[in-house]
Coordinates of C-alpha atoms and ligand atoms in Angstrom, one line a residue:
M890 CA -47.0 16.0 -31.2
T891 CA -45.9 13.2 -33.4
S892 CA -42.3 13.0 -34.1
G893 CA -41.8 9.3 -35.5
V894 CA -40.0 8.4 -32.2
V895 CA -40.3 4.7 -31.4
G896 CA -38.9 3.7 -28.0
R897 CA -39.0 0.4 -26.2
F898 CA -38.4 -1.2 -22.8
A899 CA -36.8 -4.7 -22.9
P900 CA -36.9 -6.5 -19.9
S901 CA -35.4 -10.1 -19.5
P902 CA -38.2 -12.3 -17.8
T903 CA -35.7 -13.9 -15.4
G904 CA -37.6 -12.8 -12.1
A905 CA -39.5 -10.0 -10.5
M906 CA -38.8 -6.4 -11.7
H907 CA -37.1 -4.4 -8.8
L908 CA -37.2 -0.6 -8.3
G909 CA -34.0 -0.2 -10.5
N910 CA -35.8 -2.0 -13.5
A911 CA -38.9 0.1 -12.9
R912 CA -36.9 3.4 -13.0
T913 CA -35.4 2.3 -16.4
A914 CA -39.0 1.3 -17.6
L915 CA -40.3 4.6 -16.5
L916 CA -37.6 6.7 -18.3
A917 CA -38.0 4.7 -21.5
W918 CA -41.7 5.2 -21.4
L919 CA -41.2 9.1 -20.5
H920 CA -38.9 9.3 -23.3
S921 CA -41.3 7.6 -26.0
R922 CA -44.3 9.6 -24.8
A923 CA -42.5 12.9 -24.3
H924 CA -41.8 12.8 -28.1
G925 CA -45.4 11.7 -28.7
G926 CA -43.9 8.4 -30.0
R927 CA -44.8 4.7 -30.0
H928 CA -43.6 2.5 -27.1
L929 CA -43.0 -1.2 -27.2
L930 CA -42.4 -3.8 -24.6
R931 CA -40.1 -6.5 -25.5
F932 CA -39.5 -9.7 -23.6
E933 CA -35.8 -10.6 -23.9
D934 CA -36.3 -14.4 -23.1
L935 CA -33.8 -16.2 -25.2
D936 CA -31.8 -17.6 -22.4
T937 CA -34.6 -20.2 -21.6
G938 CA -32.7 -21.7 -18.7
R939 CA -32.9 -18.3 -17.0
V940 CA -36.6 -17.5 -17.9
R941 CA -39.4 -17.9 -15.3
D942 CA -42.8 -18.4 -16.8
W943 CA -44.5 -16.2 -14.3
A944 CA -42.3 -13.2 -14.9
Y945 CA -44.2 -12.2 -18.2
D946 CA -47.2 -11.5 -16.4
V947 CA -46.0 -10.1 -13.2
T948 CA -43.8 -7.5 -15.4
R949 CA -47.0 -6.7 -17.4
A950 CA -49.0 -6.2 -14.2
D951 CA -46.2 -4.0 -12.6
L952 CA -46.0 -1.8 -15.6
E953 CA -50.0 -1.3 -15.9
W954 CA -49.9 -0.6 -12.2
L955 CA -47.3 2.1 -12.5
G956 CA -49.3 3.5 -15.7
L957 CA -46.5 2.7 -18.2
D958 CA -48.5 1.6 -21.1
W959 CA -47.2 0.2 -24.5
D960 CA -48.4 0.0 -28.0
E961 CA -47.2 -3.4 -28.9
E962 CA -45.4 -6.4 -27.3
V963 CA -42.7 -8.4 -28.9
I964 CA -41.3 -11.7 -27.4
Q965 CA -38.0 -12.8 -28.7
S966 CA -38.4 -16.4 -28.3
R967 CA -41.0 -16.5 -31.2
R968 CA -38.8 -14.9 -33.5
L969 CA -35.8 -17.3 -33.7
D970 CA -36.2 -17.5 -37.7
L971 CA -35.2 -13.9 -37.9
Y972 CA -32.2 -14.2 -35.9
L973 CA -31.1 -17.3 -37.8
A974 CA -31.6 -15.4 -41.0
A975 CA -29.5 -12.6 -39.6
A976 CA -26.7 -14.8 -38.6
E977 CA -26.7 -16.5 -42.0
R978 CA -25.8 -13.2 -43.6
L979 CA -22.7 -12.7 -41.6
D980 CA -19.3 -14.1 -42.0
T981 CA -19.2 -16.6 -39.1
Y982 CA -17.5 -20.0 -38.1
A983 CA -18.0 -22.7 -35.8
C984 CA -16.2 -22.6 -32.5
T985 CA -16.0 -25.4 -30.2
C986 CA -13.5 -24.0 -27.6
T987 CA -14.6 -24.2 -24.1
R988 CA -14.5 -21.1 -21.9
R989 CA -11.5 -22.5 -20.1
E990 CA -9.7 -23.1 -23.3
V991 CA -10.4 -19.5 -24.3
Q992 CA -9.2 -18.2 -21.2
A993 CA -5.8 -20.1 -21.3
A994 CA -5.3 -18.8 -24.9
I995 CA -6.0 -15.3 -23.6
Q996 CA -3.4 -15.8 -20.9
D997 CA -0.8 -17.4 -23.2
S998 CA -1.1 -14.5 -25.7
A999 CA -0.8 -12.0 -22.8
G1000 CA -4.0 -10.4 -24.5
A1001 CA -6.2 -8.8 -22.0
P1002 CA -4.6 -5.5 -20.6
H1003 CA -5.0 -5.2 -17.0
G1004 CA -8.8 -4.6 -15.9
A1005 CA -10.0 -4.9 -19.3
E1006 CA -12.5 -7.3 -20.3
P1007 CA -10.9 -10.4 -21.8
V1008 CA -11.2 -10.5 -25.6
Y1009 CA -11.6 -13.8 -27.6
P1010 CA -8.1 -14.2 -29.4
G1011 CA -9.6 -16.2 -32.5
T1012 CA -8.6 -19.5 -31.5
C1013 CA -11.1 -21.4 -33.8
R1014 CA -10.7 -19.0 -36.6
T1015 CA -8.9 -21.3 -38.8
G1016 CA -11.1 -24.4 -38.3
S1017 CA -13.1 -26.2 -35.5
L1018 CA -10.8 -27.9 -33.3
H1019 CA -13.2 -30.4 -31.6
P1020 CA -15.7 -31.4 -34.3
E1021 CA -17.3 -33.9 -31.9
R1022 CA -18.4 -31.1 -29.5
P1023 CA -21.5 -28.9 -30.0
A1024 CA -20.3 -25.7 -31.7
A1025 CA -21.1 -22.1 -31.1
L1026 CA -21.3 -19.8 -34.0
R1027 CA -18.8 -16.8 -33.9
W1028 CA -19.0 -13.7 -36.1
R1029 CA -15.6 -12.9 -37.6
V1030 CA -15.5 -9.1 -36.8
P1031 CA -14.0 -6.8 -39.5
D1032 CA -10.7 -5.1 -38.7
E1033 CA -12.4 -1.7 -38.2
V1034 CA -13.0 0.6 -35.4
V1035 CA -16.6 1.3 -34.7
C1036 CA -18.0 4.2 -32.6
A1037 CA -21.2 4.7 -30.7
R1038 CA -22.7 7.9 -29.7
D1039 CA -24.5 8.4 -26.4
E1040 CA -27.0 11.4 -26.3
W1041 CA -27.5 11.3 -22.6
R1042 CA -23.9 11.1 -21.5
G1043 CA -22.9 13.2 -24.5
E1044 CA -20.1 10.8 -25.3
T1045 CA -18.8 8.7 -28.2
L1046 CA -17.1 5.4 -27.6
C1047 CA -14.8 3.9 -30.2
Q1048 CA -13.5 0.2 -30.1
H1049 CA -11.3 -1.7 -32.5
L1050 CA -13.3 -4.8 -33.1
P1051 CA -10.6 -7.6 -33.3
T1052 CA -8.5 -6.2 -30.3
Q1053 CA -11.2 -4.7 -28.0
V1054 CA -14.3 -6.7 -28.8
G1055 CA -13.2 -9.9 -30.4
D1056 CA -15.3 -12.3 -32.6
L1057 CA -18.6 -12.4 -31.2
V1058 CA -20.7 -15.5 -30.2
L1059 CA -24.0 -15.2 -32.2
R1060 CA -25.4 -18.4 -31.1
R1061 CA -24.2 -20.4 -28.2
N1062 CA -23.3 -24.0 -28.4
D1063 CA -26.7 -24.9 -26.9
G1064 CA -28.3 -23.2 -29.7
V1065 CA -29.4 -19.9 -27.7
F1066 CA -29.0 -16.7 -29.9
A1067 CA -26.9 -14.0 -28.5
Y1068 CA -28.5 -10.9 -27.1
H1069 CA -26.3 -8.6 -29.2
L1070 CA -27.7 -10.2 -32.4
A1071 CA -31.2 -10.2 -31.2
V1072 CA -31.4 -6.8 -30.0
V1073 CA -29.9 -5.4 -33.1
V1074 CA -32.4 -7.4 -35.4
D1075 CA -35.5 -6.4 -33.3
D1076 CA -34.8 -3.0 -32.9
A1077 CA -34.4 -2.5 -36.6
A1078 CA -37.5 -4.8 -37.1
S1079 CA -39.7 -2.7 -35.0
G1080 CA -38.4 0.5 -36.3
V1081 CA -36.9 1.6 -32.9
T1082 CA -35.4 5.1 -33.3
D1083 CA -34.5 5.7 -29.6
V1084 CA -33.0 3.1 -27.3
L1085 CA -33.0 4.2 -23.6
R1086 CA -31.5 1.7 -21.3
G1087 CA -29.2 1.0 -18.5
E1088 CA -25.7 2.3 -18.6
D1089 CA -24.4 -1.3 -18.1
L1090 CA -25.0 -1.8 -21.7
W1091 CA -22.9 1.2 -23.0
T1092 CA -19.7 -0.5 -23.4
A1093 CA -21.4 -3.1 -25.7
T1094 CA -23.1 -0.5 -27.7
P1095 CA -20.0 -0.3 -30.4
R1096 CA -20.6 -3.9 -31.0
Q1097 CA -24.2 -3.6 -31.8
V1098 CA -23.5 -0.8 -34.1
A1099 CA -20.9 -3.0 -35.8
L1100 CA -23.8 -5.5 -36.2
Q1101 CA -26.0 -3.0 -37.5
R1102 CA -23.6 -1.9 -40.1
A1103 CA -22.7 -5.4 -41.2
L1104 CA -26.5 -6.3 -41.5
G1105 CA -27.3 -3.1 -43.2
L1106 CA -29.5 -1.9 -40.5
P1107 CA -30.1 1.6 -39.1
T1108 CA -28.4 2.7 -35.8
P1109 CA -30.8 4.2 -33.4
R1110 CA -30.0 7.1 -30.9
Y1111 CA -28.8 5.7 -27.5
W1112 CA -29.6 7.0 -24.1
H1113 CA -27.7 5.1 -21.3
V1114 CA -29.1 6.2 -18.0
P1115 CA -27.5 5.4 -14.6
L1116 CA -28.7 2.4 -12.7
M1117 CA -30.3 2.7 -9.5
L1118 CA -27.9 2.1 -6.5
D1119 CA -28.9 0.7 -3.0
F1120 CA -28.0 2.5 0.4
R1121 CA -24.6 0.7 0.2
G1122 CA -24.0 2.3 -3.2
E1123 CA -24.4 -1.1 -5.0
R1124 CA -26.4 -1.8 -8.2
L1125 CA -29.9 -3.3 -7.5
A1126 CA -30.0 -6.7 -8.7
K1127 CA -32.9 -9.2 -9.1
R1128 CA -30.6 -11.9 -7.2
G1129 CA -29.5 -9.3 -4.5
G1130 CA -33.0 -9.0 -2.9
A1131 CA -33.8 -5.6 -4.2
P1132 CA -37.6 -5.2 -3.3
P1133 CA -39.8 -6.4 -6.2
V1134 CA -42.3 -4.0 -7.4
Q1135 CA -44.9 -7.0 -7.1
A1136 CA -44.5 -6.8 -3.4
L1137 CA -45.3 -3.1 -3.3
R1138 CA -48.3 -3.6 -5.6
E1139 CA -49.7 -6.5 -3.5
A1140 CA -49.1 -4.9 -0.3
G1141 CA -51.4 -2.1 -1.4
D1142 CA -48.7 0.8 -1.6
P1143 CA -50.0 3.6 -3.9
P1144 CA -48.4 3.5 -7.3
G1145 CA -47.9 7.3 -7.3
R1146 CA -45.9 7.1 -4.3
V1147 CA -43.4 4.5 -6.0
L1148 CA -43.3 6.9 -9.0
S1149 CA -42.6 9.8 -6.8
E1150 CA -39.6 7.7 -5.0
L1151 CA -38.3 6.8 -8.4
A1152 CA -38.4 10.4 -9.6
R1153 CA -36.7 11.7 -6.3
S1154 CA -33.9 9.1 -7.0
L1155 CA -33.2 11.1 -10.1
G1156 CA -33.0 14.2 -8.2
W1157 CA -36.3 15.5 -9.4
S1158 CA -38.5 17.5 -7.0
V1159 CA -41.9 16.0 -7.1
P1160 CA -45.0 15.8 -4.7
D1161 CA -45.4 12.4 -2.3
E1162 CA -47.6 11.0 -5.1
V1163 CA -47.4 11.5 -8.9
S1164 CA -48.7 10.0 -12.0
A1165 CA -46.4 9.0 -14.9
P1166 CA -47.8 11.8 -17.3
E1167 CA -47.1 14.3 -14.5
L1168 CA -43.4 13.5 -15.0
L1169 CA -43.4 14.3 -18.6
P1170 CA -42.3 17.9 -18.3
L1171 CA -39.4 16.8 -15.9
W1172 CA -38.1 14.3 -18.7
R1173 CA -38.3 17.1 -21.3
A1174 CA -36.3 19.4 -19.1
E1175 CA -33.7 16.7 -18.9
L1176 CA -33.6 16.3 -22.6
G1177 CA -33.4 20.2 -23.0
R1178 CA -30.1 19.9 -20.7
A1179 CA -28.8 17.0 -22.5
E1180 CA -29.2 19.0 -25.7
L1181 CA -27.5 21.9 -24.4
G1182 CA -24.6 19.5 -23.0
A1183 CA -25.2 21.1 -19.5
Ligands
LIG1390 N1 -32.7 -7.2 -21.7 C1 -31.7 -6.2 -21.2 C2 -31.8 -6.1 -19.9 O1 -32.9 -6.5 -19.1 C3 -32.0 -4.8 -22.0 C4 -31.4 -4.8 -23.2 C5 -31.5 -3.5 -24.1 O2 -32.4 -2.6 -23.6 O3 -31.1 -3.4 -25.0 O4 -30.9 -5.6 -19.2

C-alpha cells in the first residue's frame, strides 16, 4: 500500500532518548509505515548550546535497535540558508528588548490573563529601542484568528495571533533560528504530510499553521499523542533522570521487551516481546477509532 504519506520523527539531540521519546518515535514510525509511507529522521539541533555531539549517534543506534528505520535523514544545522530565506519573506522587525523588559511591559499592560502564557506586547514594534544591543528578529503577526486541527484528539484549536500568540521570535539575538520557523520550513521542504508528535506541542500548532500560511506552505495533518508519565504521574524528561534507552540497550535487554513495555503503556495488549512491525495492526486499529471519533 502506498499512500503518499510522509512522516517524521524529529528529536532534539540534547541528550539520550528516554522511554517517552522512544514511545513518540515508535508511534511516528508506526503511523508512516501503517500507511506504507516514507519516514524521515530529523535532528532538530539549532540550539547549539544545548546540543550534545554524541547524541546523534546514540539516537540513531537506539532507533535501529528498536527496529524503527528511516528513509532519509535531515539535520537542521546544515540548512540555515533555508530558514534565513523564509524569514526574509516575512514582515519582521528587530527587537532588542530583554526578557525582563518584556515581562515588565506585560505586567504594565495587565496583558496575560491568569494562568495563560505571557504574550509579547509588541514593545519593539515601532523601532528598535537599544540599537547597541544584538537584536532578535520578530515576525509582526497578522491580525487574524488561526485554527489548527488535531486528528488524534479530534479537536480544533483557534488562537487570535496578536493577543494570544504575539509577535514571534524567528531568530534569537544570538543568531539561533526559532524552532517554529525551522519546523514549518522543513516539514514543507521534505513533503511531510503527517506530523505525529508529543501533545506538549499542540498549543503551539496554530502559530505554526500561521507561519505556513504566511509562507504559502501546505499544512500537514497533525496527531498529538500523550506524553509518557512516570510512576508519580509526571512527564518523563531527559533532565529528570528518566531511564535512557541507551542504558537498556547496553545492558543487553531485548528490544522486543522494551517495545512491549511501550505498547502496554498505551493500553495495548501484547506479548512480553514484540517487534515494531507486529504493532502495525494495533496502530491501524487506533487510527480506525480516531476516524470514528470513538
Ligand atoms: N524537536 C521537538 C522535540 O524534540 C519535536 C518537534 C516536532 O516534532 O515538531 O520535542
